[in-house]
Short mmCIF file of C-alpha atoms in Angstrom, two decimals:
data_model
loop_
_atom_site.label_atom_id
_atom_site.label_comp_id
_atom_site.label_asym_id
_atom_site.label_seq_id
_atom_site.Cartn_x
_atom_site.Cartn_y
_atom_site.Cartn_z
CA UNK A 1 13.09 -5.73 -37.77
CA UNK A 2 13.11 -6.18 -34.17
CA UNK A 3 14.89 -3.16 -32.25
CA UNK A 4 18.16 -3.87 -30.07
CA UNK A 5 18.63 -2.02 -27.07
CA UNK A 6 20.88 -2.27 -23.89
CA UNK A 7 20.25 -5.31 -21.91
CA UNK A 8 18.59 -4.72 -18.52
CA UNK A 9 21.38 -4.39 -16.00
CA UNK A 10 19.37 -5.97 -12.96
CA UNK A 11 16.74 -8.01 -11.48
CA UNK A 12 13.59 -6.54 -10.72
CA UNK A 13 12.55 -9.24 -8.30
CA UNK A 14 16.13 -9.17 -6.84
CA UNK A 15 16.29 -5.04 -6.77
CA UNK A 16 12.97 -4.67 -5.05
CA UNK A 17 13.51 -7.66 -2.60
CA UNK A 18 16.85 -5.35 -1.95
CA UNK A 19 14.78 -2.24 -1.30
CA UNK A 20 12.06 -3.96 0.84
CA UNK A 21 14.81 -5.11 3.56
CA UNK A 22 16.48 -1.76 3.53
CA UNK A 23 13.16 0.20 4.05
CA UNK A 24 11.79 -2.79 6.44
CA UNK A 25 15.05 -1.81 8.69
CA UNK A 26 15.56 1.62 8.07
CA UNK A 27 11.68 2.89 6.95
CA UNK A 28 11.43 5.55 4.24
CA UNK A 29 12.18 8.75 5.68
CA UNK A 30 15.77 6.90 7.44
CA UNK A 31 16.77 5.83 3.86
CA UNK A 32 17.90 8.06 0.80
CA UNK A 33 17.83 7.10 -2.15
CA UNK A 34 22.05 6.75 -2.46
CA UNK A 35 21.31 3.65 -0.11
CA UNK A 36 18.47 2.83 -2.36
CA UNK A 37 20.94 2.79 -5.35
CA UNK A 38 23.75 0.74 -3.53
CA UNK A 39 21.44 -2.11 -1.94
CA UNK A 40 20.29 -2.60 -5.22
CA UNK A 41 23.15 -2.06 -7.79
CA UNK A 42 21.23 0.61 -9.30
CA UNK A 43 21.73 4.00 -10.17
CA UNK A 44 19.00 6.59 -9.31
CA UNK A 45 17.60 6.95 -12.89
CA UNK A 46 17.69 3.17 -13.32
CA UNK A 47 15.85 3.26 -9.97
CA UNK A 48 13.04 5.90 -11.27
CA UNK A 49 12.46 4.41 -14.75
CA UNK A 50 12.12 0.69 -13.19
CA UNK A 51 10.12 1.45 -9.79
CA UNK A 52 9.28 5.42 -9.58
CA UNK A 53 10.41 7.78 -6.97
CA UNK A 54 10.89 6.85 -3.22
CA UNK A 55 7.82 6.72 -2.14
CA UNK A 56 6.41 4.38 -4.71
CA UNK A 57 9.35 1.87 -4.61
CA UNK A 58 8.34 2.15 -0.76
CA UNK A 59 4.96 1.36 -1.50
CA UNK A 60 5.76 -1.52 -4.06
CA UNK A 61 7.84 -2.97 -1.08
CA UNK A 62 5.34 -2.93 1.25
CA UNK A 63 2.59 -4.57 -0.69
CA UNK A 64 5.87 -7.45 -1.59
CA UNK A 65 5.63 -8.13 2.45
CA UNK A 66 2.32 -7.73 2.58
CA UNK A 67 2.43 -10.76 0.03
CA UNK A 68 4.96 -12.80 1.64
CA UNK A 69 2.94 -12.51 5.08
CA UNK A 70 0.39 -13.82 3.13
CA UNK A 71 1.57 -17.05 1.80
CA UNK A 72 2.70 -18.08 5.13
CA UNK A 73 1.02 -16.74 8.00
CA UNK A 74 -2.66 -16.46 6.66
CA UNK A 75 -2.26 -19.79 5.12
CA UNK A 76 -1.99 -21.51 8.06
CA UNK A 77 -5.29 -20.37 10.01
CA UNK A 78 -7.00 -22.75 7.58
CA UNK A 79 -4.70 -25.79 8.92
CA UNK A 80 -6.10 -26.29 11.98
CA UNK A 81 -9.54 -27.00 12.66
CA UNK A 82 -9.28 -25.42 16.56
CA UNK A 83 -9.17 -21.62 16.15
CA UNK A 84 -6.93 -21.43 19.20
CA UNK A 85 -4.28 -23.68 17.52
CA UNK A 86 -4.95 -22.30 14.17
CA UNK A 87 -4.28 -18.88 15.66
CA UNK A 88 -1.16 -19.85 17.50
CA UNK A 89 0.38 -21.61 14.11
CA UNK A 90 -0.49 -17.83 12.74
CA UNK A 91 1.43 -16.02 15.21
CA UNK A 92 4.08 -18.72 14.79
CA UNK A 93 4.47 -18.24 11.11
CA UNK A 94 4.44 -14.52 11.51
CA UNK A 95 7.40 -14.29 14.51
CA UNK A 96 9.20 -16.29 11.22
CA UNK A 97 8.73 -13.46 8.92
CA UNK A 98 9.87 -11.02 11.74
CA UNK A 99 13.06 -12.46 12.57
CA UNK A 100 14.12 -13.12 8.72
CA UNK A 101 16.88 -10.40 9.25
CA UNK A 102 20.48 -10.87 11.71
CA UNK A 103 18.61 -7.65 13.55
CA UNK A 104 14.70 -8.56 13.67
CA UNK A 105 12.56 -6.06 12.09
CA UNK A 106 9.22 -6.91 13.53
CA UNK A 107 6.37 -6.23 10.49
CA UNK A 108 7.42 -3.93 7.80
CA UNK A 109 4.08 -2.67 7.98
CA UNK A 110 3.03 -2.28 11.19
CA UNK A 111 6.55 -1.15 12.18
CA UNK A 112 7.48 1.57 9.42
CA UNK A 113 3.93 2.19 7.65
CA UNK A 114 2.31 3.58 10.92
CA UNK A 115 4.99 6.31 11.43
CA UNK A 116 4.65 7.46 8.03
CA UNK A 117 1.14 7.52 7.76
CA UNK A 118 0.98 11.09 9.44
CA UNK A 119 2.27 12.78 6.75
CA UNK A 120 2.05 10.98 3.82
CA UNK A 121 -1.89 9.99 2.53
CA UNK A 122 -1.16 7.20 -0.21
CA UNK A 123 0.88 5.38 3.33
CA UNK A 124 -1.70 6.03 5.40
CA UNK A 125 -4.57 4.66 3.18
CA UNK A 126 -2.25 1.64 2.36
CA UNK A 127 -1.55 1.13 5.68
CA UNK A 128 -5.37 1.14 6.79
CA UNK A 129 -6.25 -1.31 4.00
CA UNK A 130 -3.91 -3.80 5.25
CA UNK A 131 -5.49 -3.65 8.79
CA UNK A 132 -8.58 -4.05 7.29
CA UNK A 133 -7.75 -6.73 5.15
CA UNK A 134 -6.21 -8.65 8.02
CA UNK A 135 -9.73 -7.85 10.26
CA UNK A 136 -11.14 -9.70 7.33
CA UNK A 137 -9.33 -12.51 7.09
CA UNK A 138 -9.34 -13.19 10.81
CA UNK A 139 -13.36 -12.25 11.10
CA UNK A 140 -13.72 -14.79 8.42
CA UNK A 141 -11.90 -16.94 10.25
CA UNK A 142 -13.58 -16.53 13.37
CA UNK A 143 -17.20 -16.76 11.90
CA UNK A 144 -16.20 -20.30 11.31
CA UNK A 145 -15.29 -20.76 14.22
CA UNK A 146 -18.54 -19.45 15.86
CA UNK A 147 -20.21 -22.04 13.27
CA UNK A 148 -18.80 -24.80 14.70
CA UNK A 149 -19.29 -23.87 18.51
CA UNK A 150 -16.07 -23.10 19.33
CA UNK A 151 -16.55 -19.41 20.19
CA UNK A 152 -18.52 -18.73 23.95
CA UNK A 153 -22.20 -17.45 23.33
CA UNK A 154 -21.97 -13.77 22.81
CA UNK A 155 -18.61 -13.29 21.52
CA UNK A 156 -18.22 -10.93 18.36
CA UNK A 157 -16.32 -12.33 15.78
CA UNK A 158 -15.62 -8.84 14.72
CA UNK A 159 -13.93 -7.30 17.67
CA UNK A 160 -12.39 -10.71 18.86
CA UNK A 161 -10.66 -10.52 14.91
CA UNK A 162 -9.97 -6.69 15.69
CA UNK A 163 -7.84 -8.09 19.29
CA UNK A 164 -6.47 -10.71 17.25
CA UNK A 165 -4.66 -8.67 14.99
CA UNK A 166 -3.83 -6.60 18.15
CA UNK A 167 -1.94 -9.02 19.21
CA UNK A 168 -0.20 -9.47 16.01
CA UNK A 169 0.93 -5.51 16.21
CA UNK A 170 2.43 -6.07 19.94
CA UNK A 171 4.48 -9.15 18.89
CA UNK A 172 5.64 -6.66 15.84
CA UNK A 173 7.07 -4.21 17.85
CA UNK A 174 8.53 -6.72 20.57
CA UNK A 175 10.50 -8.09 18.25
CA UNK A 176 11.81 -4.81 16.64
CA UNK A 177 12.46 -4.14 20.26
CA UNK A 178 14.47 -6.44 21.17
CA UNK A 179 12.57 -9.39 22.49
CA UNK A 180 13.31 -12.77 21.94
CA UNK A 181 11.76 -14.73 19.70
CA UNK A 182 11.46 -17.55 22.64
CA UNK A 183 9.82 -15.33 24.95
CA UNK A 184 7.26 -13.88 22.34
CA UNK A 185 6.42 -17.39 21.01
CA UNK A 186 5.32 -17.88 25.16
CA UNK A 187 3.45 -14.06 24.74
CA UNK A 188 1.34 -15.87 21.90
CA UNK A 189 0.76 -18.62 23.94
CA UNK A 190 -0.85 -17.35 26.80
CA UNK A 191 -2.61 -14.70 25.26
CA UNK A 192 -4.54 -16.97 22.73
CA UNK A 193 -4.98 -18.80 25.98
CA UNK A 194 -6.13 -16.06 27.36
CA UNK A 195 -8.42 -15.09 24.74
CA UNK A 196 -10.19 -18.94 24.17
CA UNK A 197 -9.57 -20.25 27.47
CA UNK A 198 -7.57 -22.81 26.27
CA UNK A 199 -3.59 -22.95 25.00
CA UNK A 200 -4.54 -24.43 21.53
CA UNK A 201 -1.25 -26.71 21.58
#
């Protein structure tokens, strides 16, 4: 006999999309977990039975925009076959992501993980596994580069990738400052021009 319960009030998906925006505007120590409850139409034990407490619904959050920044901005460093215009269609894709709100956000990571990395250990080892993970990528990404002689003799794939995702950070915290998106699509510009010699268009 199959047991009957209460049917699940709420989305998951929909609830933790919810909590990701809040904490991506607001970071975890600026939101309580009332605010948690009424972005998304849950009540706090709903909330701990469904996601854990704060900081792990934080956490899950993070790794969904770690995702997200995934299938759009990473994907497209394999589109071009210039790493200067693969790099600029990167930064591109990830302004995008950091203007997906009426107030921009910047990066949920790079913009509420770093402040909360100080005193909380599980943040701050998330937080340096997603810098590493993007040296990765973009070392990768670079060593391909190198392959195919696009890269001057000498360069280090590894710290060129480390001042890549540099760059990334600053354009994350322009744009959670207040800078256009115009004028930070032009900051990309000229520093990948800056960095290859050339504007990749």
């Amino acid at each position: 006999m199959t047991a009957r319960g209460r049917p699940r009030q709420y989305d998951a998906d929909k609830a933790l999309e919810a909590a990701m925006r809040l904490f991506w505007s607001q970071g975890l120590t600026g939101t309580s977990l009332d605010e948690l409850a009424a972005a998304t139409g849950m009540n706090r034990p709903s909330l701990y039975n469904a996601f854990g407490n704060k900081q792990a619904i934080y956490r899950r959050a993070l790794q969904r925009f770690v995702d997200r920044m995934g299938e759009a901005p990473v994907s497209r460093l394999d589109r071009r076959a210039d790493i200067a215009a693969a790099l600029l269609d990167f930064y591109y894709a990830a302004l995008d992501i950091y203007f997906d709100a009426p107030q921009p956000n910047g990066c949920f990571v790079f913009c509420t993980a770093a402040p909360e990395a100080v005193s909380h250990p599980e943040i701050r080892a998330d937080l340096r596994a997603v810098i590493r993970q993007v040296d990765g990528i973009l070392e990768g990404r670079l060593h391909r580069a190198e392959a195919e002689g696009q890269l001057a003799a000498g360069t280090s794939p590894r710290t060129l990738a480390a001042m890549s995702q540099a760059l990334l950070h600053s354009l994350a915290i322009r744009a959670r400052a207040g800078e256009s998106r115009r004028g930070l699509r032009r900051f990309a510009r000229e520093s990948v021009a800056a960095l290859f010699g050339r504007a990749g268009a």
